[in-house]
Amino acid sequence: MKKYQRSSDFSKILFSLICCILISIPMQAQTYDLLIRNARILDGTGNPWYMGDIGIKRGKIASIGQLTHARAKKSIDASGLYAAPGFIDVHTHVEESLPERPTAENFLYDGVTSIITGNCGGSEEHLGAFFKAMEAKGISVNLASLVGHNTVRNAVLGSSNRAPSAEEMQQMEALVAQAMEDGAVGLSTGLIYVPGTYAETEEVVALTKVAAKYQGTYASHIRNEGNKVFEAIDEALQIGKEANIPVEISHIKISSKKAWGRTDELLQKIEDYRAQGIDVTLDQYPYTASSTSLSVLLPSWAYSGGTDSLRTRLADAECRNKIKTEMLETLADMGFTDYSYAVVANCPWEEKYSGKSIAEINLMQGKAPGADQEAESIMDMMAQVEEGDRVQMVYHKMDENDVQSLMQYPFTMIARDAGVAEMGKGAPHPRAYGSCSRVLAHYVHDLGVVSLEDAIRKMTSLPAQRFQLRDRGLLQESKAADIVLFDPTKIKSPSTFESPHAYSEGMLYVIVNGEITVEKGKYKGARAGQILKGKGAR
């Protein structure tokens, strides 16, 4: 018995000695490609920040925590900085601009690492080829795309103002199916634009059902954002219900003076639909002005048959007068007395129009002031537009209180509705440069409309969830290493309507798939962006 006791005591002593030796040996250091130390980590969920380190390896977040003994090929001391997931912009239009400017610096300086294009019904028709071309060129941000209803309809029916035949409907369904298999994340509509505006609800439901089979999302620029916005939301959500597909209401707004202040009613309608089990979310740009083409000021029927048909109608006195009458009725219905709210961002044939309102251009042309003659100026400008061109406009039509109310809604995400800006060209909407930074600098820091944590959630995990970007939007182990480091007190959005060409400031580091793309506030040239495909990709 004593012998056994001595043996037991010896074992305990030996075990204690081994433990002491192990404790005294430094932990073997884990090695990373990139190590971020001492960051205030905002993980994207909306939870409060916590202090920690982030180890990155092979483009992924390998570890998060107190990585005291870690080593790395490169380290960043993030003391005093917040680390957040790279921002995801769900509403962009980069089909034309990204191939020309693949560095996408206006997005990067604003903290955006992933973008979704193909919105408002307009996308590349052949997404597979588009994705391959972007991969071959090399892009600095991650890219996903919707398939556009207008693009699909135009490929089959052109600009005809009629319903499709059964055979044409099958052709459109086949184009949507092909795009979803190529990797589209859903279907978009632009129901104020030709030719999508000519489609009945049933046509959109049929195409949306195809996207639903591939687990896509339905993103809609709804049919009306003014006095009939409530009816337009009803249509969008009825489509979602019939197709059994999640719905994203694009750039939610109230753009009629007569409906300003009704955001509580609008949001209650959204809540009522969600209570019925319809999965609906919203996106928004943080400004009181929209931006789209001059063409939307004319009634859509005037464009049936294309540009030549429009010119013929404008040259016919009776038809021209009918067009003007409808334009002036729409103007009055929105509560405006003239077109001073409409400002040219870019006119293909006349650079001096950039930054000028229609009212100012009307006077430049020697015409009498007033809505009647301004409508004439608009029609004259539209008669000069060539096929494939557009006069890009900025429309000051929203109320600041409505913008703030919509921003506070839990399921509103932040977007910009813009492409890759060309520095110095035209007078574009400042949202192209500064949507995310404007939210953080103005609506979080200055006004306290939303909290920092919630603003980050609206730019990261909420968009990732909506479009099923499963490895983005959160700072978690095994997720893609898309990360932004910033000091929220130093973020600036210097782009304005008067002087729009100015990059956002304060995003000190922007990391895309583990590559430092912006370092100490300067773009470094990395093109580590990837194509992000939908769940139906084959």
Coordinates of C-alpha atoms in Angstrom, one line a residue:
M1 CA 0.0 0.0 0.0
K2 CA 2.8 2.4 0.8
K3 CA 4.6 1.4 -2.4
Y4 CA 1.5 2.2 -4.4
Q5 CA 1.2 5.6 -2.5
R6 CA 4.8 6.5 -3.3
S7 CA 4.2 5.7 -7.0
S8 CA 1.1 7.8 -7.0
D9 CA 2.9 10.7 -5.4
F10 CA 5.7 10.5 -7.9
S11 CA 3.2 10.5 -10.8
K12 CA 1.6 13.7 -9.5
I13 CA 5.0 15.4 -9.1
L14 CA 6.1 14.4 -12.6
F15 CA 2.8 15.6 -14.1
S16 CA 3.3 19.0 -12.3
L17 CA 6.8 19.3 -13.6
I18 CA 5.7 18.6 -17.1
C19 CA 3.0 21.2 -16.8
C20 CA 5.5 23.8 -15.6
I21 CA 7.9 23.0 -18.4
L22 CA 5.1 23.3 -21.0
I23 CA 3.9 26.6 -19.5
S24 CA 7.4 28.0 -19.6
I25 CA 7.8 27.2 -23.3
P26 CA 6.4 30.0 -25.4
M27 CA 3.5 29.0 -27.6
Q28 CA 4.5 28.2 -31.1
A29 CA 3.7 31.3 -33.1
Q30 CA 1.1 31.0 -35.8
T31 CA 2.2 32.7 -39.1
Y32 CA -0.2 34.7 -41.2
D33 CA 0.1 36.5 -44.6
L34 CA -1.3 39.7 -42.9
L35 CA -1.9 40.5 -39.3
I36 CA -4.1 43.3 -38.0
R37 CA -3.4 44.2 -34.4
N38 CA -5.2 46.1 -31.7
A39 CA -8.4 46.9 -33.7
R40 CA -11.8 47.8 -32.4
I41 CA -13.7 45.0 -34.2
L42 CA -17.2 45.7 -35.6
D43 CA -18.1 42.3 -36.8
G44 CA -21.0 43.4 -39.0
T45 CA -23.8 41.9 -36.9
G46 CA -24.7 45.2 -35.2
N47 CA -23.1 44.1 -31.9
P48 CA -20.8 46.5 -30.1
W49 CA -17.1 46.5 -31.0
Y50 CA -14.5 44.5 -29.1
M51 CA -10.7 44.7 -29.1
G52 CA -8.8 42.1 -31.0
D53 CA -6.4 41.0 -33.7
I54 CA -7.2 39.5 -37.1
G55 CA -5.0 37.0 -38.8
I56 CA -5.4 36.6 -42.6
K57 CA -4.1 33.7 -44.6
R58 CA -4.7 32.8 -48.3
G59 CA -7.4 35.5 -48.6
K60 CA -9.4 34.3 -45.7
I61 CA -9.8 35.3 -42.1
A62 CA -7.9 32.6 -40.4
S63 CA -8.2 33.7 -36.8
I64 CA -9.7 36.5 -34.6
G65 CA -8.9 37.2 -31.0
Q66 CA -5.9 38.0 -28.9
L67 CA -3.2 36.7 -31.2
T68 CA -0.3 37.6 -28.9
H69 CA 2.3 35.2 -30.3
A70 CA 1.3 35.4 -33.9
R71 CA 3.7 36.4 -36.7
A72 CA 3.0 37.7 -40.1
K73 CA 4.7 38.7 -43.4
K74 CA 3.1 42.1 -43.0
S75 CA 1.4 43.7 -39.9
I76 CA -0.9 46.7 -39.5
D77 CA -1.1 48.4 -36.1
A78 CA -4.8 49.4 -36.0
S79 CA -4.6 51.1 -32.6
G80 CA -7.4 53.7 -32.4
L81 CA -9.1 52.3 -35.6
Y82 CA -12.2 50.3 -36.2
A83 CA -12.1 47.2 -38.3
A84 CA -15.3 46.4 -40.2
P85 CA -16.2 44.0 -43.0
G86 CA -15.7 45.5 -46.4
F87 CA -18.9 47.4 -47.4
I88 CA -21.2 45.7 -50.0
D89 CA -23.0 48.1 -52.4
V90 CA -26.2 46.3 -53.6
H91 CA -27.2 48.9 -56.2
T92 CA -24.7 49.9 -58.8
H93 CA -24.5 50.2 -62.6
V94 CA -21.0 49.3 -63.8
E95 CA -21.6 47.4 -67.0
E96 CA -20.0 50.2 -69.1
S97 CA -17.7 51.8 -66.6
L98 CA -16.0 48.9 -64.9
P99 CA -14.4 47.6 -68.1
E100 CA -13.0 51.0 -68.7
R101 CA -12.0 51.8 -65.1
P102 CA -11.4 48.4 -63.4
T103 CA -9.7 49.9 -60.4
A104 CA -13.1 51.3 -59.2
E105 CA -11.4 53.8 -56.9
N106 CA -14.6 55.8 -56.1
F107 CA -15.9 52.6 -54.5
L108 CA -12.7 51.7 -52.7
Y109 CA -12.1 55.1 -51.2
D110 CA -15.6 54.8 -49.8
G111 CA -14.9 51.5 -48.2
V112 CA -16.7 49.3 -50.7
T113 CA -15.2 46.0 -51.5
S114 CA -18.1 44.2 -53.2
I115 CA -20.7 45.6 -55.7
I116 CA -23.9 44.2 -57.2
T117 CA -24.7 45.6 -60.7
G118 CA -27.5 44.8 -63.2
N119 CA -30.0 46.9 -61.3
C120 CA -33.1 48.8 -62.6
G121 CA -33.8 46.2 -65.3
G122 CA -30.5 46.8 -67.1
S123 CA -27.6 44.3 -67.2
E124 CA -25.2 42.6 -69.5
E125 CA -27.1 40.3 -71.7
H126 CA -24.4 37.6 -71.7
L127 CA -23.3 37.5 -68.1
G128 CA -21.0 34.5 -68.5
A129 CA -18.9 36.4 -71.1
F130 CA -19.0 39.5 -69.0
F131 CA -17.8 37.7 -65.9
K132 CA -14.9 36.1 -67.9
A133 CA -13.9 39.4 -69.4
M134 CA -13.8 41.0 -65.9
E135 CA -11.7 38.1 -64.5
A136 CA -9.3 38.4 -67.4
K137 CA -8.9 42.2 -67.0
G138 CA -8.6 42.1 -63.2
I139 CA -10.8 44.2 -61.0
S140 CA -10.2 45.8 -57.7
V141 CA -13.6 45.0 -56.1
N142 CA -15.7 41.9 -56.0
L143 CA -18.5 41.8 -58.6
A144 CA -21.9 40.2 -58.6
S145 CA -24.8 40.9 -61.0
L146 CA -28.5 40.7 -61.4
V147 CA -30.1 39.9 -64.8
G148 CA -32.2 42.9 -66.1
H149 CA -35.8 42.5 -67.2
N150 CA -35.4 45.4 -69.6
T151 CA -32.3 43.8 -71.1
V152 CA -34.1 40.5 -71.6
R153 CA -37.3 42.2 -73.0
N154 CA -35.3 44.3 -75.4
A155 CA -33.4 41.2 -76.7
V156 CA -36.7 39.6 -77.6
L157 CA -39.3 42.4 -78.3
G158 CA -37.1 45.5 -78.8
S159 CA -38.8 48.7 -77.7
S160 CA -42.3 47.5 -78.8
N161 CA -45.2 48.6 -76.6
R162 CA -47.1 45.3 -76.5
A163 CA -47.4 42.0 -74.6
P164 CA -45.1 39.1 -75.7
S165 CA -46.5 36.1 -77.5
A166 CA -46.3 32.7 -75.9
E167 CA -43.1 31.9 -77.9
E168 CA -41.5 35.2 -77.0
M169 CA -42.3 34.6 -73.3
Q170 CA -40.5 31.3 -73.5
Q171 CA -37.5 33.1 -75.1
M172 CA -37.4 35.6 -72.3
E173 CA -37.7 32.9 -69.7
A174 CA -34.8 31.0 -71.3
L175 CA -32.6 34.1 -71.2
V176 CA -33.3 34.6 -67.5
A177 CA -32.5 30.9 -66.8
Q178 CA -29.2 31.2 -68.7
A179 CA -28.2 34.3 -66.8
M180 CA -29.0 32.6 -63.5
E181 CA -26.9 29.6 -64.5
D182 CA -24.1 32.0 -65.5
G183 CA -24.2 33.2 -61.9
A184 CA -26.8 36.1 -61.6
V185 CA -27.9 36.7 -58.0
G186 CA -31.5 37.5 -59.1
L187 CA -33.7 39.4 -61.5
S188 CA -34.1 43.2 -61.5
T189 CA -36.8 45.4 -63.0
G190 CA -36.9 49.1 -64.0
L191 CA -40.6 49.6 -64.4
I192 CA -40.3 53.3 -65.3
Y193 CA -37.9 52.6 -68.2
V194 CA -38.5 51.5 -71.8
P195 CA -39.2 48.7 -72.6
G196 CA -39.8 47.4 -69.1
T197 CA -42.5 49.9 -68.4
Y198 CA -44.6 48.3 -71.2
A199 CA -44.8 45.0 -69.3
E200 CA -47.8 43.9 -67.4
T201 CA -47.4 42.5 -63.9
E202 CA -48.0 38.9 -65.1
E203 CA -45.0 39.1 -67.4
V204 CA -42.7 40.1 -64.5
V205 CA -44.2 37.3 -62.3
A206 CA -43.4 34.7 -64.9
L207 CA -39.8 35.8 -65.3
T208 CA -39.3 36.2 -61.5
K209 CA -40.5 32.6 -61.0
V210 CA -37.6 31.5 -63.2
A211 CA -35.1 33.5 -61.0
A212 CA -36.8 31.9 -57.9
K213 CA -36.0 28.4 -59.2
Y214 CA -32.3 29.3 -58.9
Q215 CA -32.7 30.8 -55.4
G216 CA -32.4 34.4 -56.6
T217 CA -33.7 37.7 -55.4
Y218 CA -36.2 40.1 -57.1
A219 CA -34.8 43.7 -57.0
S220 CA -37.3 46.2 -58.3
H221 CA -37.1 49.8 -59.3
I222 CA -40.8 50.1 -58.8
R223 CA -43.3 51.6 -61.3
N224 CA -43.8 54.8 -59.4
E225 CA -41.9 56.6 -56.6
G226 CA -44.1 59.6 -56.3
N227 CA -47.8 59.9 -55.5
K228 CA -48.5 56.3 -56.6
V229 CA -45.5 54.8 -54.6
F230 CA -47.9 52.8 -52.4
E231 CA -49.6 51.1 -55.4
A232 CA -46.1 50.4 -56.9
I233 CA -44.9 48.7 -53.7
D234 CA -48.1 46.6 -53.7
E235 CA -47.2 45.4 -57.2
A236 CA -43.6 44.6 -56.3
L237 CA -44.6 42.6 -53.3
Q238 CA -47.4 40.8 -55.1
I239 CA -44.8 39.7 -57.6
G240 CA -42.7 38.5 -54.7
K241 CA -45.6 36.6 -53.2
E242 CA -46.6 34.9 -56.4
A243 CA -43.1 34.0 -57.4
N244 CA -42.2 33.0 -53.8
I245 CA -39.0 35.0 -54.0
P246 CA -37.3 37.6 -51.6
V247 CA -37.9 41.2 -52.7
E248 CA -35.5 44.1 -52.6
I249 CA -37.1 47.6 -53.2
S250 CA -34.4 49.6 -55.0
H251 CA -33.5 53.1 -53.8
I252 CA -36.6 53.6 -51.7
K253 CA -37.8 57.2 -51.8
I254 CA -40.8 59.5 -52.0
S255 CA -40.1 61.8 -55.0
S256 CA -43.3 63.9 -55.0
K257 CA -43.8 67.0 -52.9
K258 CA -47.4 66.1 -52.4
A259 CA -46.4 62.8 -50.7
W260 CA -43.5 64.1 -48.6
G261 CA -43.9 63.1 -45.0
R262 CA -45.7 59.8 -45.6
T263 CA -42.7 57.6 -44.9
D264 CA -44.4 56.2 -41.7
E265 CA -47.3 55.0 -43.9
L266 CA -44.8 53.5 -46.4
L267 CA -42.8 51.7 -43.8
Q268 CA -46.0 50.4 -42.1
K269 CA -47.0 48.9 -45.4
I270 CA -43.6 47.2 -45.6
E271 CA -44.1 45.9 -42.1
D272 CA -47.6 44.6 -42.9
Y273 CA -46.2 42.6 -45.8
R274 CA -43.4 41.2 -43.7
A275 CA -46.0 40.1 -41.1
Q276 CA -47.7 38.2 -43.9
G277 CA -44.4 36.3 -44.5
I278 CA -43.2 38.2 -47.5
D279 CA -39.4 38.7 -47.3
V280 CA -38.9 42.3 -48.3
T281 CA -35.9 44.7 -47.6
L282 CA -35.0 48.1 -48.9
D283 CA -31.9 50.0 -50.1
Q284 CA -31.3 53.7 -50.2
Y285 CA -28.8 56.4 -51.1
P286 CA -28.3 59.1 -48.4
Y287 CA -29.3 62.2 -50.5
T288 CA -32.4 64.2 -51.3
A289 CA -31.8 64.0 -55.0
S290 CA -32.0 61.1 -57.4
S291 CA -30.2 60.7 -60.7
T292 CA -31.4 59.1 -63.9
S293 CA -31.9 60.0 -67.6
L294 CA -33.7 63.0 -69.0
S295 CA -35.9 60.6 -70.9
V296 CA -38.1 59.9 -67.8
L297 CA -39.6 63.3 -68.1
L298 CA -41.5 62.3 -71.2
P299 CA -44.4 59.8 -71.2
S300 CA -43.2 56.3 -71.9
W301 CA -45.5 55.7 -74.8
A302 CA -43.5 58.3 -76.8
Y303 CA -40.5 56.0 -77.0
S304 CA -42.4 53.0 -78.5
G305 CA -40.4 51.9 -81.6
G306 CA -37.2 53.5 -80.6
T307 CA -35.3 56.8 -81.1
D308 CA -36.5 57.4 -84.7
S309 CA -40.1 56.9 -83.7
L310 CA -39.6 59.4 -80.8
R311 CA -38.2 62.0 -83.3
T312 CA -41.1 61.5 -85.6
R313 CA -43.6 62.1 -82.7
L314 CA -41.7 65.2 -81.6
A315 CA -41.8 66.6 -85.1
D316 CA -45.5 66.2 -85.4
A317 CA -47.2 69.2 -83.9
E318 CA -50.3 67.4 -82.5
C319 CA -48.3 64.6 -81.0
R320 CA -45.7 67.0 -79.6
N321 CA -48.4 69.0 -77.9
K322 CA -49.9 65.8 -76.4
I323 CA -46.5 64.9 -75.0
K324 CA -46.0 68.3 -73.5
T325 CA -49.5 68.3 -72.0
E326 CA -48.7 65.0 -70.2
M327 CA -45.3 66.3 -69.0
L328 CA -46.9 69.4 -67.5
E329 CA -49.7 67.4 -65.9
T330 CA -47.0 65.1 -64.3
L331 CA -45.0 68.1 -63.1
A332 CA -48.1 69.7 -61.4
D333 CA -49.1 66.3 -59.9
M334 CA -45.7 66.1 -58.2
G335 CA -46.2 69.6 -56.7
F336 CA -43.6 71.4 -58.8
T337 CA -44.2 74.6 -60.8
D338 CA -41.1 74.4 -63.1
Y339 CA -38.1 72.2 -64.0
S340 CA -35.5 74.0 -61.8
Y341 CA -35.3 70.8 -59.8
A342 CA -33.8 69.0 -62.8
V343 CA -30.1 69.5 -63.3
V344 CA -27.9 68.1 -66.1
A345 CA -25.1 65.8 -64.9
N346 CA -23.8 64.9 -68.4
C347 CA -24.9 65.8 -71.9
P348 CA -23.1 63.9 -74.6
W349 CA -23.0 66.8 -77.1
E350 CA -22.9 69.9 -74.9
E351 CA -20.5 70.0 -71.9
K352 CA -21.6 73.5 -70.9
Y353 CA -25.0 72.1 -69.8
S354 CA -23.3 70.1 -67.0
G355 CA -24.4 71.5 -63.6
K356 CA -27.2 73.6 -65.1
S357 CA -30.9 73.1 -64.4
I358 CA -33.4 72.8 -67.2
A359 CA -34.7 76.2 -66.2
E360 CA -31.2 77.7 -66.7
I361 CA -30.7 75.9 -70.0
N362 CA -34.0 77.2 -71.2
L363 CA -32.9 80.7 -70.6
M364 CA -29.5 80.0 -72.2
Q365 CA -31.4 79.0 -75.3
G366 CA -33.2 82.4 -75.3
K367 CA -36.6 81.0 -74.4
A368 CA -39.1 82.6 -72.1
P369 CA -39.0 81.4 -68.4
G370 CA -41.6 79.0 -67.1
A371 CA -42.6 75.3 -67.3
D372 CA -44.2 75.5 -70.7
Q373 CA -41.1 76.6 -72.5
E374 CA -38.9 74.4 -70.3
A375 CA -40.9 71.4 -71.5
E376 CA -40.1 72.6 -75.0
S377 CA -36.4 72.7 -74.2
I378 CA -36.6 69.1 -72.8
M379 CA -38.2 67.8 -76.0
D380 CA -35.6 69.6 -78.1
M381 CA -32.8 68.0 -76.2
M382 CA -34.5 64.5 -76.4
A383 CA -34.7 65.0 -80.2
Q384 CA -30.9 65.2 -80.3
V385 CA -30.2 62.1 -78.3
E386 CA -28.6 59.4 -80.5
E387 CA -29.5 55.7 -80.1
G388 CA -27.6 54.3 -77.1
D389 CA -26.8 57.7 -75.6
R390 CA -28.5 59.4 -72.7
V391 CA -28.6 62.8 -71.0
Q392 CA -27.8 62.0 -67.3
M393 CA -29.7 64.2 -64.8
V394 CA -29.8 64.9 -61.1
Y395 CA -33.4 65.5 -59.8
H396 CA -33.8 67.4 -56.5
K397 CA -37.2 65.9 -55.5
M398 CA -37.0 64.4 -52.0
D399 CA -37.3 65.6 -48.4
E400 CA -34.6 65.3 -45.8
N401 CA -36.9 64.1 -43.1
D402 CA -38.1 61.2 -45.3
V403 CA -34.5 60.3 -46.1
Q404 CA -33.7 60.0 -42.3
S405 CA -36.8 58.1 -41.5
L406 CA -36.1 55.5 -44.2
M407 CA -32.5 55.2 -43.1
Q408 CA -33.6 54.4 -39.5
Y409 CA -35.7 51.4 -40.7
P410 CA -33.9 48.3 -39.6
F411 CA -34.1 46.6 -43.0
T412 CA -32.8 49.5 -45.1
M413 CA -29.3 49.0 -46.6
I414 CA -27.0 51.7 -48.0
A415 CA -26.3 51.9 -51.7
R416 CA -25.2 54.5 -54.3
D417 CA -27.0 53.8 -57.6
A418 CA -23.9 54.8 -59.6
G419 CA -21.1 53.4 -61.7
V420 CA -17.3 53.8 -61.6
A421 CA -16.9 57.6 -61.7
E422 CA -14.6 59.2 -64.2
M423 CA -12.8 61.9 -62.3
G424 CA -13.5 65.4 -63.8
K425 CA -16.2 64.4 -66.3
G426 CA -19.6 66.1 -66.1
A427 CA -21.4 67.0 -62.9
P428 CA -22.4 63.6 -61.5
H429 CA -24.5 63.0 -58.4
P430 CA -22.1 63.0 -55.4
R431 CA -23.5 59.6 -54.4
A432 CA -21.0 58.1 -56.9
Y433 CA -18.2 59.2 -54.6
G434 CA -19.5 59.3 -51.1
S435 CA -22.5 57.3 -50.1
C436 CA -21.0 55.2 -47.3
S437 CA -18.7 57.9 -46.0
R438 CA -21.6 60.3 -46.0
V439 CA -23.7 58.0 -43.8
L440 CA -20.8 57.5 -41.4
A441 CA -19.7 61.2 -41.3
H442 CA -23.0 63.0 -41.5
Y443 CA -25.8 60.7 -40.4
V444 CA -23.8 58.7 -37.7
H445 CA -21.2 61.2 -36.4
D446 CA -22.9 64.6 -37.0
L447 CA -26.6 63.8 -36.6
G448 CA -26.8 60.5 -34.7
V449 CA -29.6 59.3 -37.0
V450 CA -28.3 55.8 -36.8
S451 CA -25.6 54.2 -34.6
L452 CA -22.2 53.3 -35.9
E453 CA -22.9 49.6 -35.3
D454 CA -26.2 49.7 -37.1
A455 CA -24.8 51.7 -40.0
I456 CA -22.0 49.1 -40.5
R457 CA -24.7 46.3 -40.4
K458 CA -26.6 48.0 -43.1
M459 CA -23.5 48.1 -45.3
T460 CA -22.3 44.6 -44.6
S461 CA -24.1 41.6 -43.2
L462 CA -27.6 42.8 -44.3
P463 CA -26.6 43.1 -48.0
A464 CA -24.7 39.8 -47.8
Q465 CA -27.7 38.1 -46.3
R466 CA -30.1 39.6 -48.9
F467 CA -28.1 38.4 -51.9
Q468 CA -26.7 35.2 -50.3
L469 CA -23.1 36.3 -50.4
R470 CA -22.3 33.7 -47.7
D471 CA -18.6 34.3 -47.3
R472 CA -18.9 38.1 -47.1
G473 CA -20.3 40.7 -44.8
L474 CA -19.0 39.5 -41.4
L475 CA -15.7 39.5 -39.6
Q476 CA -15.6 35.8 -38.7
E477 CA -13.1 33.0 -39.1
S478 CA -13.2 31.3 -42.5
K479 CA -14.9 34.3 -44.2
A480 CA -13.3 36.2 -47.0
A481 CA -10.8 38.8 -45.8
D482 CA -12.7 41.9 -47.1
I483 CA -11.9 44.5 -44.4
V484 CA -12.0 48.2 -43.9
L485 CA -10.0 50.1 -41.2
F486 CA -11.1 53.6 -40.3
D487 CA -11.4 56.3 -37.6
P488 CA -15.1 57.4 -37.8
T489 CA -14.3 60.8 -36.4
K490 CA -12.0 61.5 -39.4
I491 CA -14.2 60.2 -42.3
K492 CA -15.2 62.9 -44.8
S493 CA -17.4 62.9 -47.8
P494 CA -16.2 66.1 -49.7
S495 CA -18.2 65.4 -52.9
T496 CA -21.0 67.9 -53.3
F497 CA -23.6 68.7 -56.0
E498 CA -21.6 71.8 -56.8
S499 CA -18.2 70.1 -56.8
P500 CA -18.8 66.4 -57.1
H501 CA -15.4 65.1 -58.2
A502 CA -13.8 64.3 -54.8
Y503 CA -13.0 60.9 -53.3
S504 CA -14.1 60.0 -49.8
E505 CA -11.5 60.4 -47.1
G506 CA -10.8 58.4 -43.9
M507 CA -10.8 54.8 -45.1
L508 CA -7.2 54.2 -44.1
Y509 CA -7.0 50.6 -45.2
V510 CA -9.2 48.7 -47.6
I511 CA -8.4 45.0 -47.9
V512 CA -9.9 42.9 -50.7
N513 CA -9.6 39.1 -50.4
G514 CA -6.6 39.5 -48.2
E515 CA -4.8 42.0 -50.4
I516 CA -4.2 45.5 -49.1
T517 CA -5.8 47.6 -51.9
V518 CA -5.9 51.0 -50.1
E519 CA -3.0 51.6 -47.6
K520 CA -2.8 54.7 -45.4
G521 CA -5.6 56.3 -47.5
K522 CA -3.9 55.7 -50.9
Y523 CA -4.9 53.2 -53.6
K524 CA -2.0 50.7 -54.1
G525 CA -3.0 49.1 -57.5
A526 CA -4.1 45.6 -56.3
R527 CA -6.7 43.9 -58.4
A528 CA -7.8 41.1 -56.1
G529 CA -11.5 41.3 -56.8
Q530 CA -13.5 38.2 -57.5
I531 CA -16.7 37.3 -59.3
L532 CA -19.4 36.5 -56.8
K533 CA -22.0 34.2 -58.3
G534 CA -25.5 33.3 -57.2
K535 CA -26.5 29.9 -55.8
G536 CA -27.9 28.8 -59.1
A537 CA -24.6 29.1 -61.0
R538 CA -23.6 26.1 -63.0

